[in-house]
Amino acid sequence: MVRECCRLDMSSYGSVLFLFSLLVWGTNAQEAPASAAQRCFCQVTGYLDDCTCDVETIDRFNNHGLFPKLQQLVASDYFRYYKVNLKKSCPFWEDNSHCGVRDCAVNPCSSDEVPGFKPPGFKYTEEANHVHEDVDDCEKEKRLSAVDESLSVETQEAMLKWNRHDDSSDNFCEVDDEESPDAEYVDLLKNPERFTGYKGADTWRIWNSIYEENCFKPKAVQRPLNPLTSSRGENEGNMFYNWLDGLCVEKRAFYRLISGLHASINIHLCATYLLKDTWMDKIWGHNVAEFQKRFDATLTHGEGPKRLRNLYFIYLIELRAISKVLPFFERSNFLLYTGNETKDKETKKILLDVLQDARDFPLHFDENSLFSGDKKEAAKLKEDFRQHFRNISKIMDCVGCFKCRLWGKLQTQGLGTALKILFSEKQIENLSESNQPSAFHLTRQEIVALFNAFGRISTSVKELENFRKLLEKV
């Protein structure tokens, strides 16, 4: 029989540990009632399916090492500004349901302050290149991003590469045209991802389109807890996971990546929830009840812990990608250019430190298990994989909340960039120190998306530690 795609069969250590926990605690709720923390995290332990890594190793590596470094990196001037077009119309359905909630709004830099609007020949003086503390952030971005014509040839060539949009066949995302008049720089630190009040049928429609139309799922198989279907039988979960377990590893990985991204976004919303809103102030913080609603095993019929395990899966995928892209960034001619040479060197040092830590992680996901076997079949499957993910990146333009759209676009582009890196191993290996064009290149937009997206996944893993502690008090 001709094999459609690669299968990878590994024992589920998490399931074994879960069964062990049942033996320890018993199945009689009257004898040993499960605590709130146990209901959310009892199954979030041990080895992950299709991987050789366990949850505990990731927790230690992230929470006590990589997380603080990533936070420092994405707060730097190079990584905090993301150019995005939030005015695109939805390509799949008519949608005028833009969110009217004030917390959905995004505050971009105004057009006359966006880099690239200065007249030809414009130069900053040495004094102007120095960013004073009293200038506002948009003015600071204008100065930091302006092209200084007194730059060395090496720097000018690096800047030109940033402006070259690469829409090659290796891209997994529909990328915004940075030259579009509708594309604007957004300060990610001033527009954080958090609960905005955007919920209900509009959000269900977005996720339903992603899961039902782009995750290789036949219509006959019902996704558990789908709010747009009337079925709520316990058998739907069994049928779904029997189908999922029967898939090849590539299609199973695709679903788990999307589920992990979805879980991560939900964790962000629960961790920065609007707890108090008065005319005097707003208070954002952890909403334990909301977290339980989304991840408690009892309240989600067993789905919540599975979603949290998928968070760790996407963490491994993106971690593997940034470990593999180290040769691209460690070249001496690669610059994180903002105009402040001292800070640029400091930022690159932090970046290389993050990449070195990622490379030294002991239990990486083995991407060679994907798209192996018959070359023709593997190529077709890889193209299907890419097209499905490109569709998901387009769906982000249908999100009605602009702040949610911003972070949805950034995180899907970041994941798409990670996938691009994973399957560009030969091109990365052939990179040289020269300024000659190479087969592998990342735009500034991709770089900013990649590390901010992984920063969000890393934050979610860290927040699970916080929610564990909070739930132990419930």
GROMACS .gro file of C-alpha atoms in nm:
model
  474
    1MET     CA    1   0.000   0.000   0.000
    2VAL     CA    2   0.132   0.343  -0.092
    3ARG     CA    3   0.184   0.547   0.221
    4GLU     CA    4   0.003   0.883   0.222
    5CYS     CA    5   0.236   1.036   0.478
    6CYS     CA    6   0.479   0.952   0.753
    7ARG     CA    7   0.347   0.782   1.066
    8LEU     CA    8   0.524   0.812   1.398
    9ASP     CA    9   0.404   0.580   1.672
   10MET     CA   10   0.515   0.653   2.025
   11SER     CA   11   0.366   0.553   2.357
   12SER     CA   12   0.176   0.821   2.543
   13TYR     CA   13   0.362   0.861   2.871
   14GLY     CA   14   0.113   1.130   2.976
   15SER     CA   15  -0.171   0.876   2.962
   16VAL     CA   16   0.029   0.630   3.172
   17LEU     CA   17   0.096   0.898   3.433
   18PHE     CA   18  -0.271   0.993   3.432
   19LEU     CA   19  -0.374   0.631   3.497
   20PHE     CA   20  -0.115   0.614   3.774
   21SER     CA   21  -0.266   0.925   3.933
   22LEU     CA   22  -0.606   0.758   3.929
   23LEU     CA   23  -0.461   0.461   4.117
   24VAL     CA   24  -0.303   0.693   4.373
   25TRP     CA   25  -0.603   0.921   4.425
   26GLY     CA   26  -0.873   0.667   4.354
   27THR     CA   27  -1.174   0.710   4.128
   28ASN     CA   28  -1.426   0.763   4.405
   29ALA     CA   29  -1.480   1.137   4.437
   30GLN     CA   30  -1.603   1.089   4.794
   31GLU     CA   31  -1.274   0.925   4.896
   32ALA     CA   32  -1.039   1.178   4.737
   33PRO     CA   33  -1.206   1.475   4.569
   34ALA     CA   34  -0.982   1.632   4.309
   35SER     CA   35  -0.869   1.985   4.384
   36ALA     CA   36  -0.911   2.269   4.136
   37ALA     CA   37  -0.540   2.251   4.051
   38GLN     CA   38  -0.557   1.874   3.996
   39ARG     CA   39  -0.856   1.905   3.764
   40CYS     CA   40  -0.664   2.147   3.540
   41PHE     CA   41  -0.313   2.004   3.561
   42CYS     CA   42  -0.345   1.636   3.658
   43GLN     CA   43  -0.281   1.527   3.298
   44VAL     CA   44  -0.039   1.809   3.214
   45THR     CA   45   0.270   1.613   3.307
   46GLY     CA   46   0.514   1.360   3.166
   47TYR     CA   47   0.614   1.301   2.807
   48LEU     CA   48   0.432   1.464   2.516
   49ASP     CA   49   0.291   1.260   2.232
   50ASP     CA   50   0.514   1.239   1.921
   51CYS     CA   51   0.804   1.386   2.121
   52THR     CA   52   1.091   1.276   2.342
   53CYS     CA   53   1.045   1.569   2.580
   54ASP     CA   54   0.843   1.599   2.899
   55VAL     CA   55   0.644   1.887   3.044
   56GLU     CA   56   0.863   1.923   3.351
   57THR     CA   57   1.181   1.976   3.147
   58ILE     CA   58   1.012   2.253   2.949
   59ASP     CA   59   0.886   2.422   3.266
   60ARG     CA   60   1.232   2.432   3.420
   61PHE     CA   61   1.403   2.545   3.099
   62ASN     CA   62   1.151   2.819   3.026
   63ASN     CA   63   1.047   2.955   3.363
   64HIS     CA   64   1.391   2.969   3.522
   65GLY     CA   65   1.605   3.049   3.220
   66LEU     CA   66   1.470   3.152   2.882
   67PHE     CA   67   1.157   3.344   2.977
   68PRO     CA   68   1.322   3.652   3.139
   69LYS     CA   69   1.571   3.681   2.851
   70LEU     CA   70   1.293   3.669   2.593
   71GLN     CA   71   1.100   3.940   2.777
   72GLN     CA   72   1.407   4.164   2.772
   73LEU     CA   73   1.457   4.097   2.401
   74VAL     CA   74   1.102   4.176   2.285
   75ALA     CA   75   1.099   4.496   2.491
   76SER     CA   76   1.393   4.634   2.291
   77ASP     CA   77   1.342   4.900   2.023
   78TYR     CA   78   1.404   4.662   1.734
   79PHE     CA   79   1.145   4.406   1.844
   80ARG     CA   80   0.871   4.623   1.992
   81TYR     CA   81   0.755   4.778   1.662
   82TYR     CA   82   0.560   4.562   1.418
   83LYS     CA   83   0.436   4.683   1.081
   84VAL     CA   84   0.091   4.547   1.003
   85ASN     CA   85  -0.213   4.618   0.787
   86LEU     CA   86  -0.523   4.602   1.006
   87LYS     CA   87  -0.751   4.744   0.739
   88LYS     CA   88  -0.770   4.442   0.508
   89SER     CA   89  -1.116   4.309   0.439
   90CYS     CA   90  -1.210   3.953   0.522
   91PRO     CA   91  -1.147   3.739   0.210
   92PHE     CA   92  -1.390   3.461   0.305
   93TRP     CA   93  -1.717   3.624   0.409
   94GLU     CA   94  -1.885   3.962   0.433
   95ASP     CA   95  -1.805   4.099   0.772
   96ASN     CA   96  -1.892   4.440   0.915
   97SER     CA   97  -1.891   4.328   1.278
   98HIS     CA   98  -1.594   4.532   1.394
   99CYS     CA   99  -1.578   4.539   1.769
  100GLY     CA  100  -1.696   4.862   1.928
  101VAL     CA  101  -1.537   4.790   2.265
  102ARG     CA  102  -1.274   5.051   2.343
  103ASP     CA  103  -1.022   4.789   2.456
  104CYS     CA  104  -1.032   4.638   2.105
  105ALA     CA  105  -0.875   4.952   1.957
  106VAL     CA  106  -0.513   4.966   1.840
  107ASN     CA  107  -0.311   5.286   1.862
  108PRO     CA  108  -0.060   5.292   1.575
  109CYS     CA  109   0.196   5.562   1.505
  110SER     CA  110   0.039   5.828   1.281
  111SER     CA  111   0.131   5.818   0.911
  112ASP     CA  112   0.363   6.120   0.916
  113GLU     CA  113   0.568   5.949   1.186
  114VAL     CA  114   0.604   5.613   1.012
  115PRO     CA  115   0.953   5.538   0.876
  116GLY     CA  116   0.982   5.585   0.499
  117PHE     CA  117   0.780   5.906   0.469
  118LYS     CA  118   1.081   6.134   0.486
  119PRO     CA  119   1.191   6.305   0.159
  120PRO     CA  120   1.491   6.168  -0.033
  121GLY     CA  121   1.823   6.293   0.095
  122PHE     CA  122   1.686   6.356   0.444
  123LYS     CA  123   1.954   6.305   0.706
  124TYR     CA  124   1.948   6.304   1.081
  125THR     CA  125   2.224   6.494   1.253
  126GLU     CA  126   2.425   6.318   1.521
  127GLU     CA  127   2.220   6.507   1.779
  128ALA     CA  128   1.894   6.399   1.616
  129ASN     CA  129   2.009   6.038   1.609
  130HIS     CA  130   2.040   6.053   1.986
  131VAL     CA  131   1.702   5.963   2.133
  132HIS     CA  132   1.616   6.180   2.431
  133GLU     CA  133   1.401   6.049   2.708
  134ASP     CA  134   1.145   6.327   2.668
  135VAL     CA  135   1.042   6.245   2.308
  136ASP     CA  136   0.731   6.034   2.261
  137ASP     CA  137   0.755   5.675   2.141
  138CYS     CA  138   0.632   5.739   1.786
  139GLU     CA  139   0.888   6.015   1.737
  140LYS     CA  140   1.148   5.780   1.879
  141GLU     CA  141   1.047   5.511   1.629
  142LYS     CA  142   1.072   5.763   1.345
  143ARG     CA  143   1.426   5.853   1.441
  144LEU     CA  144   1.539   5.501   1.511
  145SER     CA  145   1.405   5.363   1.184
  146ALA     CA  146   1.509   5.641   0.944
  147VAL     CA  147   1.778   5.546   0.692
  148ASP     CA  148   2.092   5.748   0.754
  149GLU     CA  149   2.272   5.792   0.421
  150SER     CA  150   2.605   5.820   0.597
  151LEU     CA  151   2.584   5.448   0.681
  152SER     CA  152   2.851   5.205   0.570
  153VAL     CA  153   2.789   5.007   0.251
  154GLU     CA  154   2.745   4.695   0.466
  155THR     CA  155   2.467   4.855   0.670
  156GLN     CA  156   2.292   4.997   0.363
  157GLU     CA  157   2.286   4.654   0.202
  158ALA     CA  158   2.142   4.504   0.519
  159MET     CA  159   1.869   4.767   0.521
  160LEU     CA  160   1.784   4.700   0.157
  161LYS     CA  161   1.737   4.332   0.237
  162TRP     CA  162   1.478   4.424   0.501
  163ASN     CA  163   1.272   4.608   0.240
  164ARG     CA  164   1.279   4.318  -0.004
  165HIS     CA  165   0.955   4.127   0.042
  166ASP     CA  166   1.015   3.755  -0.009
  167ASP     CA  167   0.701   3.570  -0.112
  168SER     CA  168   0.880   3.249  -0.204
  169SER     CA  169   0.728   2.903  -0.197
  170ASP     CA  170   0.882   2.846   0.144
  171ASN     CA  171   0.653   3.101   0.312
  172PHE     CA  172   0.376   2.952   0.525
  173CYS     CA  173   0.188   3.281   0.570
  174GLU     CA  174   0.002   3.540   0.370
  175VAL     CA  175   0.223   3.835   0.459
  176ASP     CA  176   0.111   4.198   0.462
  177ASP     CA  177   0.261   4.425   0.199
  178GLU     CA  178   0.479   4.657   0.404
  179GLU     CA  179   0.471   4.917   0.128
  180SER     CA  180   0.092   4.944   0.140
  181PRO     CA  181  -0.035   5.286   0.256
  182ASP     CA  182  -0.259   5.094   0.499
  183ALA     CA  183   0.036   4.926   0.671
  184GLU     CA  184   0.127   5.100   0.997
  185TYR     CA  185   0.382   5.054   1.272
  186VAL     CA  186   0.233   4.943   1.601
  187ASP     CA  187   0.411   4.963   1.935
  188LEU     CA  188   0.346   4.619   2.082
  189LEU     CA  189   0.429   4.735   2.433
  190LYS     CA  190   0.157   5.002   2.413
  191ASN     CA  191  -0.094   4.756   2.263
  192PRO     CA  192  -0.057   4.444   2.480
  193GLU     CA  193  -0.250   4.126   2.420
  194ARG     CA  194  -0.519   4.094   2.686
  195PHE     CA  195  -0.892   4.046   2.737
  196THR     CA  196  -1.087   4.302   2.533
  197GLY     CA  197  -1.447   4.184   2.569
  198TYR     CA  198  -1.448   4.042   2.214
  199LYS     CA  199  -1.635   3.711   2.241
  200GLY     CA  200  -1.941   3.518   2.133
  201ALA     CA  201  -2.059   3.416   1.786
  202ASP     CA  202  -1.800   3.623   1.598
  203THR     CA  203  -1.507   3.457   1.773
  204TRP     CA  204  -1.666   3.113   1.738
  205ARG     CA  205  -1.697   3.170   1.365
  206ILE     CA  206  -1.325   3.246   1.337
  207TRP     CA  207  -1.211   2.939   1.527
  208ASN     CA  208  -1.473   2.718   1.363
  209SER     CA  209  -1.343   2.815   1.020
  210ILE     CA  210  -0.988   2.736   1.131
  211TYR     CA  211  -1.063   2.397   1.285
  212GLU     CA  212  -1.338   2.273   1.053
  213GLU     CA  213  -1.196   2.386   0.719
  214ASN     CA  214  -0.820   2.388   0.763
  215CYS     CA  215  -0.719   2.108   1.001
  216PHE     CA  216  -0.770   1.816   0.760
  217LYS     CA  217  -1.085   1.710   0.946
  218PRO     CA  218  -1.378   1.543   0.767
  219LYS     CA  219  -1.720   1.694   0.839
  220ALA     CA  220  -1.846   1.363   0.978
  221VAL     CA  221  -1.606   1.389   1.271
  222GLN     CA  222  -1.738   1.628   1.536
  223ARG     CA  223  -1.487   1.844   1.724
  224PRO     CA  224  -1.548   1.824   2.102
  225LEU     CA  225  -1.717   2.128   2.261
  226ASN     CA  226  -1.777   2.300   1.928
  227PRO     CA  227  -2.020   2.581   2.025
  228LEU     CA  228  -2.164   2.594   1.672
  229THR     CA  229  -2.292   2.235   1.673
  230SER     CA  230  -2.584   2.094   1.865
  231SER     CA  231  -2.413   1.765   1.948
  232ARG     CA  232  -2.275   1.742   2.301
  233GLY     CA  233  -2.255   1.363   2.341
  234GLU     CA  234  -1.960   1.205   2.519
  235ASN     CA  235  -1.897   0.986   2.216
  236GLU     CA  236  -1.799   1.285   2.002
  237GLY     CA  237  -1.474   1.318   2.195
  238ASN     CA  238  -1.394   0.950   2.154
  239MET     CA  239  -1.466   0.963   1.782
  240PHE     CA  240  -1.257   1.275   1.737
  241TYR     CA  241  -0.948   1.141   1.914
  242ASN     CA  242  -0.976   0.804   1.742
  243TRP     CA  243  -0.969   0.996   1.415
  244LEU     CA  244  -0.681   1.216   1.530
  245ASP     CA  245  -0.471   0.921   1.650
  246GLY     CA  246  -0.522   0.755   1.312
  247LEU     CA  247  -0.371   1.048   1.121
  248CYS     CA  248  -0.015   1.065   0.999
  249VAL     CA  249   0.219   1.258   1.226
  250GLU     CA  250   0.222   1.567   0.999
  251LYS     CA  251  -0.154   1.620   1.004
  252ARG     CA  252  -0.170   1.538   1.373
  253ALA     CA  253   0.105   1.792   1.437
  254PHE     CA  254  -0.085   2.055   1.239
  255TYR     CA  255  -0.394   2.017   1.460
  256ARG     CA  256  -0.187   2.023   1.777
  257LEU     CA  257  -0.008   2.341   1.668
  258ILE     CA  258  -0.338   2.521   1.612
  259SER     CA  259  -0.483   2.386   1.936
  260GLY     CA  260  -0.168   2.492   2.122
  261LEU     CA  261  -0.184   2.842   1.974
  262HIS     CA  262  -0.552   2.864   2.071
  263ALA     CA  263  -0.471   2.752   2.427
  264SER     CA  264  -0.191   3.008   2.452
  265ILE     CA  265  -0.420   3.292   2.345
  266ASN     CA  266  -0.680   3.184   2.601
  267ILE     CA  267  -0.416   3.180   2.875
  268HIS     CA  268  -0.313   3.536   2.786
  269LEU     CA  269  -0.674   3.652   2.813
  270CYS     CA  270  -0.719   3.482   3.152
  271ALA     CA  271  -0.390   3.618   3.285
  272THR     CA  272  -0.460   3.980   3.185
  273TYR     CA  273  -0.834   3.996   3.240
  274LEU     CA  274  -1.019   4.318   3.306
  275LEU     CA  275  -1.108   4.268   3.672
  276LYS     CA  276  -1.225   4.622   3.746
  277ASP     CA  277  -1.337   4.900   3.514
  278THR     CA  278  -1.445   5.231   3.662
  279TRP     CA  279  -1.425   5.592   3.556
  280MET     CA  280  -1.122   5.625   3.782
  281ASP     CA  281  -0.911   5.327   3.681
  282LYS     CA  282  -0.880   4.983   3.527
  283ILE     CA  283  -0.735   4.680   3.699
  284TRP     CA  284  -0.603   4.387   3.494
  285GLY     CA  285  -0.504   4.056   3.647
  286HIS     CA  286  -0.551   3.680   3.672
  287ASN     CA  287  -0.906   3.553   3.641
  288VAL     CA  288  -0.897   3.206   3.798
  289ALA     CA  289  -1.263   3.132   3.728
  290GLU     CA  290  -1.218   3.211   3.360
  291PHE     CA  291  -0.911   2.985   3.347
  292GLN     CA  292  -1.110   2.701   3.503
  293LYS     CA  293  -1.392   2.756   3.257
  294ARG     CA  294  -1.150   2.700   2.969
  295PHE     CA  295  -0.915   2.433   3.110
  296ASP     CA  296  -1.072   2.249   3.406
  297ALA     CA  297  -1.109   1.881   3.309
  298THR     CA  298  -1.454   1.854   3.469
  299LEU     CA  299  -1.593   2.174   3.319
  300THR     CA  300  -1.453   2.096   2.972
  301HIS     CA  301  -1.533   1.722   2.967
  302GLY     CA  302  -1.164   1.640   2.967
  303GLU     CA  303  -1.067   1.881   2.688
  304GLY     CA  304  -0.888   2.148   2.893
  305PRO     CA  305  -0.579   1.944   2.992
  306LYS     CA  306  -0.540   1.820   2.633
  307ARG     CA  307  -0.530   2.181   2.515
  308LEU     CA  308  -0.264   2.265   2.772
  309ARG     CA  309  -0.050   1.973   2.657
  310ASN     CA  310  -0.074   2.108   2.303
  311LEU     CA  311   0.065   2.439   2.432
  312TYR     CA  312   0.385   2.254   2.520
  313PHE     CA  313   0.391   2.099   2.174
  314ILE     CA  314   0.387   2.436   1.995
  315TYR     CA  315   0.653   2.555   2.242
  316LEU     CA  316   0.881   2.272   2.127
  317ILE     CA  317   0.819   2.348   1.758
  318GLU     CA  318   0.900   2.719   1.789
  319LEU     CA  319   1.194   2.651   2.021
  320ARG     CA  320   1.340   2.410   1.765
  321ALA     CA  321   1.302   2.673   1.492
  322ILE     CA  322   1.488   2.947   1.677
  323SER     CA  323   1.764   2.701   1.766
  324LYS     CA  324   1.810   2.619   1.397
  325VAL     CA  325   1.818   2.980   1.278
  326LEU     CA  326   2.121   3.071   1.491
  327PRO     CA  327   2.362   3.072   1.189
  328PHE     CA  328   2.150   3.341   1.021
  329PHE     CA  329   2.178   3.582   1.314
  330GLU     CA  330   2.533   3.511   1.432
  331ARG     CA  331   2.689   3.633   1.107
  332SER     CA  332   2.900   3.940   1.173
  333ASN     CA  333   2.730   4.132   0.891
  334PHE     CA  334   2.379   4.082   1.032
  335LEU     CA  335   2.255   4.396   1.204
  336LEU     CA  336   1.959   4.468   1.428
  337TYR     CA  337   1.962   4.825   1.304
  338THR     CA  338   1.775   5.102   1.485
  339GLY     CA  339   2.028   5.383   1.455
  340ASN     CA  340   2.164   5.354   1.808
  341GLU     CA  341   2.483   5.154   1.758
  342THR     CA  342   2.541   5.084   2.127
  343LYS     CA  343   2.189   4.958   2.189
  344ASP     CA  344   2.193   4.762   1.863
  345LYS     CA  345   2.499   4.570   1.980
  346GLU     CA  346   2.340   4.507   2.318
  347THR     CA  347   2.021   4.379   2.155
  348LYS     CA  348   2.215   4.144   1.926
  349LYS     CA  349   2.403   4.011   2.228
  350ILE     CA  350   2.075   3.935   2.406
  351LEU     CA  351   1.940   3.776   2.087
  352LEU     CA  352   2.243   3.549   2.046
  353ASP     CA  353   2.220   3.454   2.413
  354VAL     CA  354   1.857   3.347   2.362
  355LEU     CA  355   1.951   3.151   2.049
  356GLN     CA  356   2.242   2.978   2.223
  357ASP     CA  357   2.014   2.875   2.509
  358ALA     CA  358   1.763   2.740   2.258
  359ARG     CA  359   2.035   2.543   2.078
  360ASP     CA  360   2.151   2.389   2.407
  361PHE     CA  361   1.804   2.259   2.501
  362PRO     CA  362   1.853   1.884   2.553
  363LEU     CA  363   1.527   1.737   2.421
  364HIS     CA  364   1.443   1.905   2.090
  365PHE     CA  365   1.157   1.800   1.865
  366ASP     CA  366   1.288   1.600   1.570
  367GLU     CA  367   1.152   1.770   1.259
  368ASN     CA  368   1.314   1.500   1.042
  369SER     CA  369   1.019   1.279   1.135
  370LEU     CA  370   0.800   1.510   0.925
  371PHE     CA  371   0.761   1.490   0.547
  372SER     CA  372   0.993   1.192   0.513
  373GLY     CA  373   0.943   0.880   0.304
  374ASP     CA  374   0.841   0.896  -0.063
  375LYS     CA  375   0.964   1.232  -0.193
  376LYS     CA  376   0.670   1.296  -0.424
  377GLU     CA  377   0.410   1.220  -0.158
  378ALA     CA  378   0.602   1.414   0.106
  379ALA     CA  379   0.623   1.718  -0.124
  380LYS     CA  380   0.247   1.708  -0.187
  381LEU     CA  381   0.173   1.677   0.184
  382LYS     CA  382   0.408   1.964   0.265
  383GLU     CA  383   0.232   2.183   0.008
  384ASP     CA  384  -0.110   2.093   0.156
  385PHE     CA  385   0.029   2.174   0.501
  386ARG     CA  386   0.154   2.511   0.377
  387GLN     CA  387  -0.168   2.605   0.197
  388HIS     CA  388  -0.383   2.520   0.498
  389PHE     CA  389  -0.166   2.738   0.719
  390ARG     CA  390  -0.171   3.022   0.465
  391ASN     CA  391  -0.551   3.005   0.476
  392ILE     CA  392  -0.542   3.040   0.854
  393SER     CA  393  -0.320   3.347   0.826
  394LYS     CA  394  -0.579   3.498   0.589
  395ILE     CA  395  -0.861   3.425   0.835
  396MET     CA  396  -0.691   3.662   1.080
  397ASP     CA  397  -0.817   3.948   0.860
  398CYS     CA  398  -1.172   3.842   0.954
  399VAL     CA  399  -1.121   3.906   1.326
  400GLY     CA  400  -1.350   4.192   1.430
  401CYS     CA  401  -1.146   4.314   1.727
  402PHE     CA  402  -0.847   4.510   1.596
  403LYS     CA  403  -0.624   4.434   1.893
  404CYS     CA  404  -0.712   4.064   1.863
  405ARG     CA  405  -0.646   4.089   1.489
  406LEU     CA  406  -0.306   4.247   1.555
  407TRP     CA  407  -0.193   3.970   1.786
  408GLY     CA  408  -0.356   3.699   1.577
  409LYS     CA  409  -0.170   3.815   1.267
  410LEU     CA  410   0.159   3.847   1.455
  411GLN     CA  411   0.135   3.504   1.618
  412THR     CA  412   0.032   3.321   1.303
  413GLN     CA  413   0.313   3.492   1.112
  414GLY     CA  414   0.553   3.398   1.390
  415LEU     CA  415   0.448   3.034   1.376
  416GLY     CA  416   0.460   3.041   0.995
  417THR     CA  417   0.813   3.181   1.011
  418ALA     CA  418   0.910   2.902   1.251
  419LEU     CA  419   0.780   2.643   1.004
  420LYS     CA  420   0.967   2.814   0.721
  421ILE     CA  421   1.290   2.787   0.924
  422LEU     CA  422   1.235   2.421   1.014
  423PHE     CA  423   1.212   2.324   0.649
  424SER     CA  424   1.496   2.544   0.521
  425GLU     CA  425   1.781   2.351   0.685
  426LYS     CA  426   1.998   2.321   0.372
  427GLN     CA  427   1.957   2.689   0.284
  428ILE     CA  428   2.054   2.793   0.637
  429GLU     CA  429   2.359   2.566   0.631
  430ASN     CA  430   2.475   2.734   0.310
  431LEU     CA  431   2.465   3.087   0.450
  432SER     CA  432   2.790   3.277   0.420
  433GLU     CA  433   2.942   3.588   0.572
  434SER     CA  434   2.932   3.767   0.237
  435ASN     CA  435   2.658   4.010   0.138
  436GLN     CA  436   2.567   3.802  -0.164
  437PRO     CA  437   2.195   3.712  -0.181
  438SER     CA  438   2.125   3.369  -0.036
  439ALA     CA  439   1.841   3.121  -0.073
  440PHE     CA  440   1.735   3.185   0.287
  441HIS     CA  441   1.631   3.525   0.416
  442LEU     CA  442   1.408   3.666   0.686
  443THR     CA  443   1.248   4.007   0.659
  444ARG     CA  444   1.240   4.240   0.957
  445GLN     CA  445   0.866   4.176   0.984
  446GLU     CA  446   0.926   3.800   1.005
  447ILE     CA  447   1.201   3.844   1.265
  448VAL     CA  448   0.985   4.063   1.488
  449ALA     CA  449   0.690   3.823   1.452
  450LEU     CA  450   0.901   3.512   1.520
  451PHE     CA  451   1.042   3.627   1.853
  452ASN     CA  452   0.730   3.804   1.977
  453ALA     CA  453   0.521   3.497   1.892
  454PHE     CA  454   0.759   3.269   2.080
  455GLY     CA  455   0.762   3.524   2.360
  456ARG     CA  456   0.385   3.483   2.386
  457ILE     CA  457   0.411   3.101   2.400
  458SER     CA  458   0.688   3.130   2.660
  459THR     CA  459   0.468   3.367   2.863
  460SER     CA  460   0.182   3.116   2.854
  461VAL     CA  461   0.404   2.841   2.993
  462LYS     CA  462   0.517   3.077   3.267
  463GLU     CA  463   0.157   3.178   3.343
  464LEU     CA  464   0.064   2.813   3.398
  465GLU     CA  465   0.302   2.816   3.693
  466ASN     CA  466   0.115   3.120   3.828
  467PHE     CA  467  -0.227   2.961   3.776
  468ARG     CA  468  -0.115   2.640   3.948
  469LYS     CA  469  -0.029   2.842   4.259
  470LEU     CA  470  -0.356   3.038   4.245
  471LEU     CA  471  -0.566   2.723   4.200
  472GLU     CA  472  -0.401   2.557   4.500
  473LYS     CA  473  -0.565   2.828   4.709
  474VAL     CA  474  -0.914   2.764   4.567
   0.00000   0.00000   0.00000
